[in-house]
Amino acid sequence: SSEVLEAIENVILDVLTSLAQKKAPVLTLANRSDWRNIEFKDSVGLQMIPCSTTKKIRSDCPKSAPKFALMLKILSMIYKMVQSNTYATKRDIYYTDTLLFGSQSVVDNIIDDISCMLKIPRRSLHILSTTKGSVAGNLSYTEEDGTKVNCTCSATAVTVPSNVEGIKNLISHAKFMLIVEKDATFQRLLDDDFCNKLTPCIMITGRGVPDLNTRLLVRKLWDTFQIPIFTLMDADPHGIEIMCIYKYGSVSMSFEAHHLTVPSIKWLGLLPSDLERLNICKDALIPLTKQDQNKLASIQKRPYIAHQPMWKRELEIMAASKMKAEIQVLTSLSSDYLSRVYLPNKLQFGGWI
């Protein structure tokens, strides 16, 4: 915490020094959304390069002055929280002054900018992100406050903890981990008792694009147990994008890649090549929209796809067919096809890439 306080004090000192010299204060931070600032490393995923291009938030420019003021406002709130050892969610911060901030996304963006500027992970700034992910299966652990959590015996999932760093005594006999894109599929697999039927496993869903805590938990489980991790996504550009976030990270959070990515993640399904192999009826498939095609083209150009020839091939199959499918398409074969046939076969015969 003393490091965090010192980092904030240094920023404020720079502002005061500029004012003393009759100069307009400026905050400088790495440009998080610029692909030129990102390098791809097989062992880490997408990470920010040390000498990345920066953007300046000026206090004397009408366009950026409001953001400059809001950054100082949130820095002062973080400073107080670290001093008093209290925590808040991004939502709590927004609700301290909704009129001033205008929207939740403004707060979210500024907090990520501050984290990047100070080079300090969000958790150390005493800001908790709201959790939307769930975990189930062969896993138990103790939360930071001493609460014992057992995911094994419940038919319902457990919410991913909001302080992943603080959990300890992780115990599991799971043979693998399955990341499921959507909550509906996750619930269906829970109802079918998938976690216990085949071999013990851990299932996680981030309910779409994963929040920070879900990504931290996947990474923590990987560090602790070193078991294979598979993903089950829709066969569409959006599903592939989500899988890439778990595996290689996102551009906007690349400055924190080391805590968030698991490059050994495997793509289990739904593969575009599965649709033909399983003779899925054409009427059950959905044509790619223009937006889908643009997203697919942008994913195909990313640096990590060149390292994954089999993924590249699957993306080419999707681009050529101009079709996508949701995991639910498997119910056209039989209502429990996913848990009874598809997943057991894939896991037994190595049907992942």
Coordinates of C-alpha atoms in Angstrom, one line a residue:
S1 CA 0.0 0.0 0.0
S2 CA 2.9 2.4 0.6
E3 CA 3.9 1.9 -3.0
V4 CA 0.4 2.8 -4.2
L5 CA 0.3 5.9 -2.0
E6 CA 3.8 6.9 -3.2
A7 CA 2.8 6.5 -6.9
I8 CA -0.3 8.7 -6.4
E9 CA 1.8 11.3 -4.5
N10 CA 4.3 11.4 -7.4
V11 CA 1.5 12.2 -9.9
I12 CA 0.1 15.0 -7.7
L13 CA 3.7 16.3 -7.1
D14 CA 4.1 16.6 -10.9
V15 CA 0.8 18.5 -11.1
L16 CA 1.9 20.9 -8.4
T17 CA 5.3 21.4 -10.0
S18 CA 3.7 22.3 -13.3
L19 CA 1.4 24.8 -11.5
A20 CA 4.4 26.3 -9.7
Q21 CA 6.1 26.9 -13.0
K22 CA 2.9 28.5 -14.4
K23 CA 2.5 25.5 -16.8
A24 CA -0.7 23.6 -17.4
P25 CA -0.5 20.2 -15.7
V26 CA -0.6 17.1 -17.9
L27 CA -1.2 13.4 -17.1
T28 CA 0.7 11.0 -19.4
L29 CA -0.3 7.4 -19.9
A30 CA 0.3 4.6 -22.3
N31 CA -2.1 4.3 -25.2
R32 CA -4.0 1.2 -24.2
S33 CA -6.1 0.7 -27.3
D34 CA -3.2 0.9 -29.9
W35 CA -2.2 -2.4 -31.4
R36 CA 1.3 -0.9 -32.1
N37 CA 1.9 -0.9 -28.3
I38 CA 1.2 -4.6 -28.1
E39 CA 3.6 -7.5 -28.7
F40 CA 2.6 -11.1 -28.8
K41 CA 4.6 -13.6 -26.7
D42 CA 3.8 -17.3 -26.8
S43 CA 4.3 -17.7 -23.1
V44 CA 2.2 -14.7 -22.0
G45 CA -0.1 -13.6 -24.8
L46 CA -0.6 -10.0 -25.6
Q47 CA 1.5 -7.7 -23.5
M48 CA 2.3 -4.0 -23.6
I49 CA 5.7 -3.1 -24.9
P50 CA 7.9 -1.1 -22.5
C51 CA 8.4 1.9 -24.7
S52 CA 4.8 2.3 -25.9
T53 CA 3.3 5.4 -27.4
T54 CA 1.6 7.6 -24.9
K55 CA -1.4 9.9 -24.8
K56 CA -1.6 13.1 -22.8
I57 CA -4.6 14.2 -20.8
R58 CA -4.1 18.0 -20.7
S59 CA -5.8 20.3 -18.2
D60 CA -5.7 23.3 -20.5
C61 CA -7.6 21.7 -23.4
P62 CA -11.4 22.0 -23.4
K63 CA -11.7 18.4 -24.8
S64 CA -9.5 16.7 -22.2
A65 CA -9.9 19.0 -19.1
P66 CA -13.0 17.2 -17.8
K67 CA -11.2 13.8 -18.0
F68 CA -8.1 15.4 -16.2
A69 CA -10.4 16.6 -13.4
L70 CA -12.2 13.2 -13.1
M71 CA -8.8 11.3 -13.0
L72 CA -7.7 13.5 -10.1
K73 CA -11.0 13.0 -8.3
I74 CA -10.8 9.2 -8.6
L75 CA -7.1 9.3 -7.6
S76 CA -8.0 11.1 -4.4
M77 CA -10.7 8.5 -3.7
I78 CA -8.2 5.6 -4.2
Y79 CA -5.7 7.4 -2.0
K80 CA -8.3 7.6 0.9
M81 CA -9.3 3.9 0.4
V82 CA -5.7 2.6 0.5
Q83 CA -5.0 4.8 3.5
S84 CA -8.0 3.5 5.4
N85 CA -7.7 -0.1 4.0
T86 CA -11.3 0.0 2.7
Y87 CA -12.5 -1.3 -0.7
A88 CA -15.1 -0.2 -3.2
T89 CA -16.4 -1.6 -6.5
K90 CA -16.4 0.5 -9.7
R91 CA -20.2 0.8 -9.3
D92 CA -19.8 2.2 -5.8
I93 CA -17.4 4.9 -7.1
Y94 CA -19.9 5.8 -9.9
Y95 CA -22.7 6.2 -7.4
T96 CA -20.8 8.6 -5.2
D97 CA -21.6 11.2 -7.8
T98 CA -23.6 10.0 -10.8
L99 CA -24.1 13.6 -12.1
L100 CA -20.4 14.3 -12.1
F101 CA -19.3 11.0 -13.8
G102 CA -22.2 10.8 -16.2
S103 CA -22.0 7.1 -16.8
Q104 CA -20.5 3.9 -15.5
S105 CA -18.3 3.4 -18.5
V106 CA -16.6 6.7 -17.9
V107 CA -15.6 5.5 -14.4
D108 CA -14.5 2.0 -15.7
N109 CA -12.3 3.6 -18.4
I110 CA -10.7 6.1 -16.0
I111 CA -9.9 3.3 -13.5
D112 CA -8.2 1.2 -16.2
D113 CA -6.3 4.3 -17.3
I114 CA -5.1 5.0 -13.7
S115 CA -4.1 1.4 -13.3
C116 CA -2.1 1.6 -16.5
M117 CA -0.6 5.0 -15.7
L118 CA 0.6 4.0 -12.2
K119 CA 1.5 0.5 -13.4
I120 CA -0.4 -1.0 -10.5
P121 CA -3.0 -3.8 -10.8
R122 CA -6.6 -2.7 -10.1
R123 CA -6.8 -4.9 -7.0
S124 CA -3.9 -3.0 -5.3
L125 CA -5.8 0.2 -5.9
H126 CA -8.5 -1.2 -3.6
I127 CA -11.1 -1.3 -6.4
L128 CA -13.0 -4.6 -6.7
S129 CA -14.6 -5.3 -10.0
T130 CA -18.1 -6.7 -9.9
T131 CA -18.2 -10.4 -10.5
K132 CA -20.6 -12.0 -13.0
G133 CA -18.8 -15.4 -13.4
S134 CA -19.7 -18.7 -11.8
V135 CA -17.7 -21.8 -10.9
A136 CA -18.8 -25.4 -10.2
G137 CA -17.3 -28.8 -9.9
N138 CA -14.5 -30.5 -8.0
L139 CA -13.1 -27.5 -6.1
S140 CA -13.0 -26.1 -2.6
Y141 CA -11.2 -23.1 -1.1
T142 CA -11.1 -20.6 1.7
E143 CA -12.0 -17.0 1.1
E144 CA -9.9 -14.1 2.5
D145 CA -12.4 -13.6 5.4
G146 CA -12.1 -17.3 6.3
T147 CA -15.4 -18.5 4.7
K148 CA -15.0 -22.0 3.4
V149 CA -16.4 -22.6 -0.1
N150 CA -17.1 -26.0 -1.5
C151 CA -18.2 -26.1 -5.2
T152 CA -18.2 -29.9 -5.3
C153 CA -21.4 -30.7 -3.5
S154 CA -23.8 -28.1 -4.8
A155 CA -26.1 -28.5 -7.7
T156 CA -25.9 -24.8 -8.2
A157 CA -22.8 -22.9 -9.2
V158 CA -20.8 -20.6 -6.8
T159 CA -20.2 -17.0 -7.8
V160 CA -16.5 -16.3 -8.6
P161 CA -15.0 -14.5 -5.5
S162 CA -14.6 -10.7 -5.8
N163 CA -11.1 -11.0 -4.3
V164 CA -9.4 -13.8 -6.1
E165 CA -6.0 -12.9 -4.8
G166 CA -7.1 -13.5 -1.3
I167 CA -8.4 -17.1 -1.7
K168 CA -6.3 -19.9 -0.2
N169 CA -6.3 -23.6 0.6
L170 CA -7.4 -24.6 -2.9
I171 CA -8.2 -28.3 -3.2
S172 CA -9.3 -30.2 -6.3
H173 CA -9.1 -33.7 -7.8
A174 CA -10.3 -32.4 -11.1
K175 CA -8.6 -33.9 -14.2
F176 CA -9.4 -30.8 -16.4
M177 CA -11.1 -27.5 -16.5
L178 CA -13.9 -26.4 -18.9
I179 CA -14.5 -22.8 -19.7
V180 CA -18.1 -22.4 -21.0
E181 CA -19.0 -19.2 -22.9
K182 CA -22.6 -18.9 -22.0
D183 CA -24.5 -19.3 -18.8
A184 CA -27.4 -21.2 -20.4
T185 CA -25.0 -24.0 -21.6
F186 CA -23.2 -23.9 -18.2
Q187 CA -26.5 -24.4 -16.4
R188 CA -27.5 -27.2 -18.8
L189 CA -24.2 -29.1 -18.1
L190 CA -24.8 -28.6 -14.4
D191 CA -28.3 -30.1 -14.7
D192 CA -26.8 -33.1 -16.5
D193 CA -24.3 -33.5 -13.7
F194 CA -21.5 -33.2 -16.2
C195 CA -18.8 -32.3 -13.5
N196 CA -19.1 -35.8 -11.9
K197 CA -20.3 -38.1 -14.7
L198 CA -17.2 -38.4 -16.8
T199 CA -14.3 -37.6 -14.5
P200 CA -14.1 -34.9 -11.9
C201 CA -13.7 -31.5 -13.5
I202 CA -14.1 -27.8 -12.8
M203 CA -16.4 -25.7 -14.9
I204 CA -16.3 -21.9 -15.2
T205 CA -18.4 -19.4 -17.1
G206 CA -17.8 -15.7 -17.5
R207 CA -21.3 -15.3 -18.9
G208 CA -20.0 -13.9 -22.2
V209 CA -17.0 -11.6 -22.2
P210 CA -15.3 -12.5 -18.9
D211 CA -14.8 -9.9 -16.2
L212 CA -11.5 -9.5 -14.5
N213 CA -12.2 -11.8 -11.5
T214 CA -13.2 -14.7 -13.8
R215 CA -10.0 -14.3 -15.7
L216 CA -8.0 -14.1 -12.5
L217 CA -9.6 -17.2 -11.2
V218 CA -8.8 -19.2 -14.4
R219 CA -5.2 -18.1 -14.1
K220 CA -5.0 -18.9 -10.4
L221 CA -6.5 -22.4 -10.9
W222 CA -4.0 -23.0 -13.7
D223 CA -1.1 -21.9 -11.5
T224 CA -2.3 -24.1 -8.7
F225 CA -3.3 -27.3 -10.4
Q226 CA -1.6 -27.2 -13.9
I227 CA -4.5 -29.3 -15.4
P228 CA -5.6 -29.0 -19.0
I229 CA -8.0 -26.2 -19.7
F230 CA -10.6 -26.5 -22.6
T231 CA -13.1 -23.9 -23.9
L232 CA -16.6 -24.5 -25.1
M233 CA -17.8 -21.6 -27.2
D234 CA -20.3 -20.8 -29.9
A235 CA -18.9 -21.4 -33.4
D236 CA -19.0 -17.6 -34.2
P237 CA -16.6 -14.7 -34.3
H238 CA -17.9 -13.5 -30.9
G239 CA -17.2 -16.8 -29.2
I240 CA -13.7 -17.0 -30.7
E241 CA -13.0 -13.5 -29.5
I242 CA -14.0 -14.5 -26.0
M243 CA -11.8 -17.6 -26.1
C244 CA -8.8 -15.4 -27.2
I245 CA -9.4 -13.1 -24.2
Y246 CA -9.0 -16.1 -21.8
K247 CA -6.0 -17.5 -23.7
Y248 CA -4.1 -14.4 -24.9
G249 CA -5.7 -11.4 -23.1
S250 CA -7.2 -8.3 -24.4
V251 CA -5.5 -5.2 -25.9
S252 CA -7.0 -2.8 -23.3
M253 CA -5.7 -4.9 -20.3
S254 CA -2.4 -6.0 -21.9
F255 CA -0.4 -4.1 -19.2
E256 CA -1.7 -6.7 -16.8
A257 CA -1.3 -9.8 -19.0
H258 CA 0.9 -11.8 -16.6
H259 CA -1.9 -12.2 -14.1
L260 CA -4.7 -12.7 -16.6
T261 CA -3.8 -15.0 -19.5
V262 CA -3.4 -18.8 -19.8
P263 CA -1.7 -19.4 -23.2
S264 CA -2.1 -23.2 -22.8
I265 CA -5.9 -23.1 -23.2
K266 CA -7.3 -25.5 -25.9
W267 CA -10.3 -25.0 -28.2
L268 CA -12.5 -28.0 -27.6
G269 CA -15.6 -26.8 -29.5
L270 CA -17.8 -25.9 -31.1
L271 CA -15.4 -26.0 -34.0
P272 CA -16.6 -24.8 -37.5
S273 CA -15.4 -28.1 -38.8
D274 CA -17.7 -30.0 -36.4
L275 CA -20.7 -28.6 -38.1
E276 CA -19.9 -30.5 -41.3
R277 CA -18.6 -33.6 -39.5
L278 CA -21.7 -33.9 -37.5
N279 CA -24.0 -33.3 -40.5
I280 CA -25.7 -30.4 -38.8
C281 CA -28.8 -29.4 -40.8
K282 CA -28.1 -26.2 -42.9
D283 CA -31.4 -24.7 -41.6
A284 CA -30.0 -24.8 -38.0
L285 CA -27.0 -22.6 -39.0
I286 CA -27.1 -18.8 -39.0
P287 CA -25.6 -16.6 -41.8
L288 CA -22.7 -14.3 -40.7
T289 CA -23.7 -10.7 -40.6
K290 CA -21.5 -7.9 -42.1
Q291 CA -20.4 -7.2 -38.5
D292 CA -19.5 -10.9 -37.9
Q293 CA -17.5 -10.9 -41.1
N294 CA -15.5 -7.8 -40.1
K295 CA -14.8 -9.2 -36.6
L296 CA -13.7 -12.5 -38.2
A297 CA -11.4 -10.7 -40.6
S298 CA -9.9 -8.7 -37.8
I299 CA -9.3 -11.8 -35.7
Q300 CA -7.6 -13.5 -38.6
K301 CA -5.1 -10.7 -38.8
R302 CA -4.1 -10.9 -35.1
P303 CA -0.5 -11.8 -34.4
Y304 CA -1.4 -15.0 -32.4
I305 CA -3.4 -16.6 -35.2
A306 CA -0.2 -17.2 -37.2
H307 CA 1.1 -19.3 -34.3
Q308 CA -2.0 -21.5 -34.4
P309 CA -2.3 -23.1 -37.9
M310 CA -5.2 -25.3 -36.8
W311 CA -7.2 -22.3 -35.5
K312 CA -6.4 -20.5 -38.7
R313 CA -7.9 -23.4 -40.7
E314 CA -11.1 -23.3 -38.6
L315 CA -11.4 -19.5 -39.1
E316 CA -11.0 -20.1 -42.9
I317 CA -13.8 -22.8 -42.8
M318 CA -16.1 -20.3 -41.1
A319 CA -15.2 -17.5 -43.5
A320 CA -15.7 -19.7 -46.6
S321 CA -19.1 -21.1 -45.3
K322 CA -20.3 -17.6 -44.2
M323 CA -22.2 -19.5 -41.5
K324 CA -22.1 -19.5 -37.7
A325 CA -23.8 -21.7 -35.0
E326 CA -24.5 -21.6 -31.3
I327 CA -23.7 -24.5 -29.0
Q328 CA -27.5 -25.1 -28.7
V329 CA -27.4 -26.3 -32.4
L330 CA -26.3 -29.7 -31.0
T331 CA -29.8 -30.2 -29.5
S332 CA -31.0 -30.6 -33.1
L333 CA -29.3 -34.1 -32.9
S334 CA -30.7 -34.9 -29.5
S335 CA -31.6 -33.0 -26.3
D336 CA -28.6 -34.2 -24.3
Y337 CA -26.2 -34.7 -27.2
L338 CA -23.7 -32.1 -25.7
S339 CA -23.1 -33.9 -22.4
R340 CA -23.8 -37.5 -23.5
V341 CA -22.0 -37.7 -26.8
Y342 CA -20.2 -34.5 -27.9
L343 CA -18.0 -33.7 -24.9
P344 CA -17.2 -37.3 -23.8
N345 CA -16.0 -38.1 -27.4
K346 CA -14.0 -34.9 -27.7
L347 CA -12.3 -35.4 -24.4
Q348 CA -11.7 -39.1 -24.9
F349 CA -10.3 -38.9 -28.4
G350 CA -8.5 -35.6 -28.2
G351 CA -10.8 -33.6 -30.4
W352 CA -9.4 -30.2 -29.4
I353 CA -6.9 -27.8 -31.1

